[in-house]
Amino acid sequence: MISPISTFSDKKISFKQQKRDDESLLYDKDTLLENNFSNRMRIGMGKLTKAFTIYPAKGLAGSRNSNFYEFLTMGTVPYIIGSATLMSIFNSANKYYHPFEKAKASIKLGNKMALGVMLYALLKPLSNALVNVPVKFATGIDTQLPYAKVNYQLQESPNDYDLTSIEYHKIGESVDFTRWDLLYGDPQNGEKTNFRYDKIAKKNGLGSNLNDSDQEVKPIYKEVLVKSAAARTFASYMWAAVGVALAFQKPWENYFNVATLKFWKLNEFGHSLNVLGKSFINSAKSLYHGPESATSAFRKHSGKYLLGSAVAVTALGVLNAIHITKKPSKLTAADVLDQNKESVVS
């Protein structure tokens, strides 16, 4: 009997089957998840890790299972690499300067540019909470509710079987294809079928004990999804601009002079953290009050204008998102038909 030739790729695929992704063992079907900090961190770190490792490897190998979700997830790779490049490009030439010029260049521009990139990347996503939280409080609709999608993959070799991967999406990721099915309760777990829709209906003044609360709520849900997405887009860029402006304030120079990442030197590291907090507060004040050397009113109050614009854009976006225009009419047949007149029912 002639044994088939075993190749390295066969062994690699077999090993892949034995070392299945732990995530694929967590879910046997599409599963709604709680929108809490631990889940958000787990999902974010998992997607970031795969964006640098698994997804590029699949794409470069020409895997038939590479898809658009993985392509979009890998968008964080050039974002991070580009940010690191921008941070280093203003500091990489400092070693060629004389000591005095080197210190001046680092503090005046290089470090502030690096801090601006970090604050931009930090405030842009964090500002989404300024929209999501009040919208959820006012309407009962969590526009960022996540779920785990079980993706059944195609067979790539004869040894492949039962291949699955887990993708993380949001219920309202697509307005036209919202996952309404995951919002229904499971009677086997003692849940009412429409209990989530009932809560949203009651929150928005549609009443309680509705016969079809899901049908009443879906138009409202879609409207909130669209409006809150627009609000997040405008607000995120406004607060990102605030972060960049904040990074270029003079008080940060006090922190740059003592900054250290040597956490094992407790005194020095603790002192740098203390100065970091003071520099942040003083920089925020400097941004708001404007530079003392300002020669024009616009430059003097430009920080106020920027902060005011960010607050105004966020507030208007939230108010627009919670202003529901697609509430169902409360008119009934008795309100339309005149009981004192004859009518014919066909």
Short mmCIF file of C-alpha atoms in Angstrom, two decimals:
data_model
loop_
_atom_site.label_atom_id
_atom_site.label_comp_id
_atom_site.label_asym_id
_atom_site.label_seq_id
_atom_site.Cartn_x
_atom_site.Cartn_y
_atom_site.Cartn_z
CA MET A 1 0.00 0.00 0.00
CA ILE A 2 1.43 3.38 -1.03
CA SER A 3 0.97 6.12 1.55
CA PRO A 4 0.05 9.56 0.25
CA ILE A 5 2.80 12.15 0.24
CA SER A 6 2.52 14.43 3.24
CA THR A 7 3.41 18.06 2.63
CA PHE A 8 4.24 20.84 5.03
CA SER A 9 1.02 22.65 4.11
CA ASP A 10 -1.00 19.56 5.02
CA LYS A 11 0.63 19.43 8.44
CA LYS A 12 0.06 23.10 8.93
CA ILE A 13 -3.62 22.81 8.07
CA SER A 14 -4.01 19.78 10.33
CA PHE A 15 -2.37 21.70 13.15
CA LYS A 16 -4.73 24.56 12.47
CA GLN A 17 -7.67 22.24 13.00
CA GLN A 18 -6.27 21.02 16.31
CA LYS A 19 -5.55 24.55 17.53
CA ARG A 20 -8.93 26.05 16.81
CA ASP A 21 -9.62 29.59 17.82
CA ASP A 22 -10.92 29.68 21.38
CA GLU A 23 -13.55 32.23 20.34
CA SER A 24 -15.19 29.71 18.01
CA LEU A 25 -15.85 27.53 21.05
CA LEU A 26 -17.70 30.30 22.88
CA TYR A 27 -20.59 30.65 20.46
CA ASP A 28 -22.56 28.09 18.46
CA LYS A 29 -24.84 30.72 16.91
CA ASP A 30 -25.08 34.48 16.49
CA THR A 31 -25.20 35.83 20.06
CA LEU A 32 -26.20 39.19 21.48
CA LEU A 33 -23.60 40.61 23.89
CA GLU A 34 -23.80 43.14 26.68
CA ASN A 35 -22.41 46.55 25.87
CA ASN A 36 -20.11 46.80 28.89
CA PHE A 37 -16.47 47.79 29.37
CA SER A 38 -15.09 44.26 29.62
CA ASN A 39 -16.75 43.15 26.38
CA ARG A 40 -15.68 46.29 24.55
CA MET A 41 -12.07 45.80 25.66
CA ARG A 42 -12.09 42.10 24.77
CA ILE A 43 -13.55 42.75 21.33
CA GLY A 44 -11.23 45.68 20.65
CA MET A 45 -8.06 43.84 21.68
CA GLY A 46 -9.09 40.73 19.77
CA LYS A 47 -9.73 42.66 16.56
CA LEU A 48 -6.49 44.61 16.93
CA THR A 49 -4.44 41.43 17.45
CA LYS A 50 -5.98 39.69 14.45
CA ALA A 51 -5.54 42.81 12.30
CA PHE A 52 -1.76 42.48 12.74
CA THR A 53 -1.51 38.68 12.62
CA ILE A 54 -4.24 36.36 11.33
CA TYR A 55 -6.06 38.56 8.82
CA PRO A 56 -2.97 39.75 6.88
CA ALA A 57 -1.64 36.18 6.76
CA LYS A 58 -4.92 34.92 5.30
CA GLY A 59 -4.97 37.69 2.72
CA LEU A 60 -1.37 37.21 1.62
CA ALA A 61 -1.91 33.46 1.35
CA GLY A 62 -4.93 34.02 -0.91
CA SER A 63 -7.39 32.36 1.45
CA ARG A 64 -10.87 32.05 0.01
CA ASN A 65 -12.18 32.79 3.49
CA SER A 66 -10.76 36.32 3.61
CA ASN A 67 -13.69 38.71 3.56
CA PHE A 68 -14.64 42.38 3.72
CA TYR A 69 -14.94 42.33 7.52
CA GLU A 70 -11.30 41.32 7.83
CA PHE A 71 -10.30 43.96 5.27
CA LEU A 72 -12.04 46.70 7.26
CA THR A 73 -10.54 45.43 10.53
CA MET A 74 -7.05 45.70 9.05
CA GLY A 75 -7.71 49.41 8.51
CA THR A 76 -6.34 49.98 12.01
CA VAL A 77 -2.90 48.79 10.86
CA PRO A 78 -2.04 51.72 8.54
CA TYR A 79 -3.74 54.06 11.01
CA ILE A 80 -1.40 53.00 13.83
CA ILE A 81 1.69 52.79 11.62
CA GLY A 82 0.93 56.18 10.09
CA SER A 83 0.43 57.73 13.52
CA ALA A 84 3.74 56.31 14.74
CA THR A 85 5.47 57.62 11.62
CA LEU A 86 4.01 61.08 12.09
CA MET A 87 5.11 61.08 15.72
CA SER A 88 8.66 60.05 14.88
CA ILE A 89 9.26 62.13 11.78
CA PHE A 90 9.60 65.33 13.79
CA ASN A 91 11.92 63.71 16.33
CA SER A 92 14.11 61.49 14.17
CA ALA A 93 16.35 64.37 13.04
CA ASN A 94 16.97 65.69 16.56
CA LYS A 95 20.11 63.60 17.00
CA TYR A 96 21.83 65.71 14.36
CA TYR A 97 21.29 68.95 16.30
CA HIS A 98 23.52 70.49 18.93
CA PRO A 99 22.36 69.77 22.51
CA PHE A 100 20.62 73.12 23.02
CA GLU A 101 18.93 73.03 19.62
CA LYS A 102 17.97 69.38 20.15
CA ALA A 103 16.17 70.13 23.41
CA LYS A 104 14.46 73.15 21.89
CA ALA A 105 13.30 71.24 18.81
CA SER A 106 11.99 68.31 20.85
CA ILE A 107 9.96 70.39 23.26
CA LYS A 108 8.77 73.06 20.85
CA LEU A 109 7.53 70.85 18.06
CA GLY A 110 8.40 67.16 18.13
CA ASN A 111 6.89 66.22 21.49
CA LYS A 112 3.84 68.40 20.94
CA MET A 113 3.27 66.84 17.55
CA ALA A 114 3.49 63.36 19.07
CA LEU A 115 1.10 64.34 21.86
CA GLY A 116 -1.28 65.84 19.30
CA VAL A 117 -1.40 62.56 17.40
CA MET A 118 -2.13 60.64 20.61
CA LEU A 119 -4.85 63.05 21.78
CA TYR A 120 -6.41 63.00 18.32
CA ALA A 121 -6.52 59.20 18.35
CA LEU A 122 -7.83 59.18 21.93
CA LEU A 123 -10.52 61.87 21.84
CA LYS A 124 -11.97 60.90 18.46
CA PRO A 125 -13.39 57.53 19.64
CA LEU A 126 -14.00 58.62 23.24
CA SER A 127 -16.18 61.49 22.05
CA ASN A 128 -18.65 58.90 20.72
CA ALA A 129 -19.73 58.32 24.31
CA LEU A 130 -20.90 61.95 24.45
CA VAL A 131 -23.51 60.95 21.87
CA ASN A 132 -24.22 57.31 22.69
CA VAL A 133 -24.85 57.73 26.42
CA PRO A 134 -27.44 60.56 26.30
CA VAL A 135 -29.17 59.00 23.28
CA LYS A 136 -29.53 55.69 25.13
CA PHE A 137 -30.72 57.48 28.26
CA ALA A 138 -33.36 59.46 26.37
CA THR A 139 -34.63 56.80 23.96
CA GLY A 140 -33.64 53.48 25.54
CA ILE A 141 -31.89 52.53 22.28
CA ASP A 142 -28.28 51.38 22.51
CA THR A 143 -26.95 52.14 19.03
CA GLN A 144 -23.66 50.37 19.81
CA LEU A 145 -25.09 47.07 21.04
CA PRO A 146 -22.61 44.35 19.93
CA TYR A 147 -23.15 40.76 18.90
CA ALA A 148 -20.93 37.84 17.95
CA LYS A 149 -21.53 36.47 14.47
CA VAL A 150 -20.59 32.87 13.74
CA ASN A 151 -19.12 32.80 10.25
CA TYR A 152 -19.02 29.36 8.59
CA GLN A 153 -15.96 29.15 6.37
CA LEU A 154 -15.30 27.33 3.12
CA GLN A 155 -13.17 24.21 2.96
CA GLU A 156 -9.63 24.99 1.83
CA SER A 157 -8.22 21.47 1.87
CA PRO A 158 -9.57 17.93 2.19
CA ASN A 159 -8.55 17.92 5.86
CA ASP A 160 -10.69 20.93 6.74
CA TYR A 161 -13.94 20.38 8.54
CA ASP A 162 -16.38 22.47 10.56
CA LEU A 163 -14.41 25.69 10.07
CA THR A 164 -15.86 28.70 11.83
CA SER A 165 -14.65 32.18 12.71
CA ILE A 166 -16.14 34.79 14.97
CA GLU A 167 -16.87 38.30 13.78
CA TYR A 168 -18.03 41.13 16.03
CA HIS A 169 -20.66 43.49 14.69
CA LYS A 170 -23.25 45.89 16.06
CA ILE A 171 -27.00 45.36 15.91
CA GLY A 172 -27.53 48.62 14.03
CA GLU A 173 -24.38 48.43 11.94
CA SER A 174 -26.57 48.41 8.83
CA VAL A 175 -29.77 50.41 8.97
CA ASP A 176 -31.30 48.41 6.12
CA PHE A 177 -30.25 45.04 7.55
CA THR A 178 -30.58 45.60 11.29
CA ARG A 179 -30.44 42.34 13.25
CA TRP A 180 -33.95 42.57 14.66
CA ASP A 181 -33.97 38.84 15.35
CA LEU A 182 -31.32 39.16 18.06
CA LEU A 183 -33.41 41.72 19.94
CA TYR A 184 -36.21 39.23 20.54
CA GLY A 185 -36.21 37.38 23.84
CA ASP A 186 -35.91 33.62 24.24
CA PRO A 187 -39.05 32.12 25.86
CA GLN A 188 -37.00 29.04 26.83
CA ASN A 189 -34.98 31.29 29.15
CA GLY A 190 -38.12 32.78 30.66
CA GLU A 191 -37.95 35.95 28.55
CA LYS A 192 -40.91 37.60 26.86
CA THR A 193 -40.48 37.67 23.10
CA ASN A 194 -40.79 41.44 22.82
CA PHE A 195 -39.41 42.48 26.19
CA ARG A 196 -36.65 44.67 24.70
CA TYR A 197 -39.07 46.29 22.28
CA ASP A 198 -41.55 46.80 25.14
CA LYS A 199 -38.93 48.76 27.11
CA ILE A 200 -38.09 50.99 24.16
CA ALA A 201 -41.78 51.57 23.39
CA LYS A 202 -42.51 52.59 26.98
CA LYS A 203 -39.42 54.85 27.09
CA ASN A 204 -40.64 56.70 24.00
CA GLY A 205 -44.19 57.18 25.21
CA LEU A 206 -45.89 54.53 23.09
CA GLY A 207 -47.47 52.90 26.10
CA SER A 208 -47.29 49.47 27.73
CA ASN A 209 -48.68 46.04 26.88
CA LEU A 210 -48.68 46.69 23.15
CA ASN A 211 -49.74 43.84 20.87
CA ASP A 212 -46.89 44.41 18.40
CA SER A 213 -44.35 46.60 20.13
CA ASP A 214 -41.61 45.43 17.76
CA GLN A 215 -43.45 46.84 14.74
CA GLU A 216 -44.07 50.11 16.57
CA VAL A 217 -40.44 50.45 17.63
CA LYS A 218 -38.55 49.51 14.45
CA PRO A 219 -39.14 52.81 12.57
CA ILE A 220 -38.03 54.72 15.67
CA TYR A 221 -34.97 52.52 16.08
CA LYS A 222 -33.91 53.15 12.46
CA GLU A 223 -34.35 56.90 12.81
CA VAL A 224 -32.21 57.00 15.93
CA LEU A 225 -29.51 54.88 14.26
CA VAL A 226 -29.21 57.25 11.31
CA LYS A 227 -29.27 60.45 13.33
CA SER A 228 -26.88 59.25 16.02
CA ALA A 229 -24.40 58.04 13.38
CA ALA A 230 -24.35 61.52 11.86
CA ALA A 231 -23.95 63.08 15.30
CA ARG A 232 -20.99 60.82 16.15
CA THR A 233 -19.25 61.65 12.87
CA PHE A 234 -19.39 65.42 13.34
CA ALA A 235 -18.72 65.34 17.09
CA SER A 236 -15.73 62.99 16.82
CA TYR A 237 -13.82 65.25 14.45
CA MET A 238 -14.61 68.36 16.47
CA TRP A 239 -13.28 66.79 19.68
CA ALA A 240 -10.27 65.39 17.82
CA ALA A 241 -9.47 68.97 16.76
CA VAL A 242 -9.77 70.03 20.41
CA GLY A 243 -7.26 67.33 21.33
CA VAL A 244 -4.73 68.58 18.78
CA ALA A 245 -5.16 72.19 19.93
CA LEU A 246 -4.77 71.10 23.54
CA ALA A 247 -1.50 69.31 22.74
CA PHE A 248 0.13 72.50 21.43
CA GLN A 249 -0.34 74.54 24.61
CA LYS A 250 2.79 75.83 26.37
CA PRO A 251 2.20 74.22 29.83
CA TRP A 252 2.97 70.79 28.34
CA GLU A 253 6.63 71.80 28.18
CA ASN A 254 6.81 71.38 31.97
CA TYR A 255 5.87 67.73 31.58
CA PHE A 256 8.22 67.11 28.67
CA ASN A 257 11.14 68.29 30.81
CA VAL A 258 10.52 65.58 33.46
CA ALA A 259 8.69 62.88 31.45
CA THR A 260 9.94 59.33 32.00
CA LEU A 261 8.68 55.82 31.31
CA LYS A 262 11.00 54.22 33.87
CA PHE A 263 8.22 53.05 36.18
CA TRP A 264 10.69 51.08 38.29
CA LYS A 265 12.09 54.40 39.51
CA LEU A 266 9.08 55.15 41.65
CA ASN A 267 10.00 58.68 42.71
CA GLU A 268 10.81 59.93 39.23
CA PHE A 269 7.84 58.18 37.62
CA GLY A 270 5.43 59.38 40.31
CA HIS A 271 6.70 62.94 39.94
CA SER A 272 6.24 62.80 36.16
CA LEU A 273 2.62 61.63 36.59
CA ASN A 274 1.98 64.49 39.01
CA VAL A 275 3.39 67.00 36.53
CA LEU A 276 1.37 65.32 33.76
CA GLY A 277 -1.89 66.01 35.60
CA LYS A 278 -0.97 69.62 36.32
CA SER A 279 0.17 70.17 32.74
CA PHE A 280 -3.13 68.84 31.43
CA ILE A 281 -5.16 71.16 33.66
CA ASN A 282 -3.00 74.19 32.88
CA SER A 283 -3.05 73.41 29.16
CA ALA A 284 -6.84 73.23 29.21
CA LYS A 285 -6.94 76.62 30.93
CA SER A 286 -4.46 78.01 28.42
CA LEU A 287 -6.56 76.76 25.52
CA TYR A 288 -9.69 78.33 26.98
CA HIS A 289 -8.22 81.70 27.97
CA GLY A 290 -5.90 82.02 24.98
CA PRO A 291 -2.23 83.04 24.84
CA GLU A 292 -1.19 86.15 26.75
CA SER A 293 0.82 87.34 23.77
CA ALA A 294 -2.20 87.28 21.45
CA THR A 295 -2.45 90.44 19.38
CA SER A 296 -5.93 89.88 17.97
CA ALA A 297 -9.27 89.08 19.52
CA PHE A 298 -9.75 86.05 17.29
CA ARG A 299 -6.47 84.46 18.35
CA LYS A 300 -7.16 85.34 21.98
CA HIS A 301 -10.55 83.60 21.96
CA SER A 302 -9.90 80.91 19.32
CA GLY A 303 -9.78 78.22 22.01
CA LYS A 304 -13.19 79.26 23.30
CA TYR A 305 -14.57 79.18 19.77
CA LEU A 306 -13.22 75.68 19.18
CA LEU A 307 -14.49 74.30 22.50
CA GLY A 308 -17.84 76.01 22.04
CA SER A 309 -18.17 74.58 18.53
CA ALA A 310 -17.40 71.06 19.75
CA VAL A 311 -19.95 71.32 22.55
CA ALA A 312 -22.57 72.86 20.27
CA VAL A 313 -22.12 70.27 17.51
CA THR A 314 -22.36 67.43 20.05
CA ALA A 315 -25.42 68.90 21.78
CA LEU A 316 -27.25 69.60 18.51
CA GLY A 317 -26.45 66.10 17.26
CA VAL A 318 -27.87 64.53 20.43
CA LEU A 319 -30.99 66.71 20.38
CA ASN A 320 -31.59 65.80 16.76
CA ALA A 321 -31.11 62.09 17.49
CA ILE A 322 -33.61 62.04 20.34
CA HIS A 323 -36.18 64.09 18.40
CA ILE A 324 -38.33 61.26 17.08
CA THR A 325 -40.47 62.09 14.05
CA LYS A 326 -41.61 58.58 13.12
CA LYS A 327 -43.75 57.73 16.10
CA PRO A 328 -46.85 55.79 15.05
CA SER A 329 -50.17 57.60 15.09
CA LYS A 330 -52.35 57.04 18.15
CA LEU A 331 -55.55 57.34 16.12
CA THR A 332 -57.85 54.33 16.14
CA ALA A 333 -60.74 53.34 13.93
CA ALA A 334 -63.16 54.83 16.48
CA ASP A 335 -61.41 58.19 16.13
CA VAL A 336 -61.75 58.18 12.34
CA LEU A 337 -65.24 56.76 11.79
CA ASP A 338 -68.29 58.79 12.74
CA GLN A 339 -70.49 56.39 14.71
CA ASN A 340 -73.57 58.58 14.10
CA LYS A 341 -73.41 58.00 10.32
CA GLU A 342 -74.13 54.87 8.38
CA SER A 343 -71.16 52.99 7.00
CA VAL A 344 -70.80 49.99 4.74
CA VAL A 345 -68.25 47.30 5.43
CA SER A 346 -67.31 45.34 2.33
#
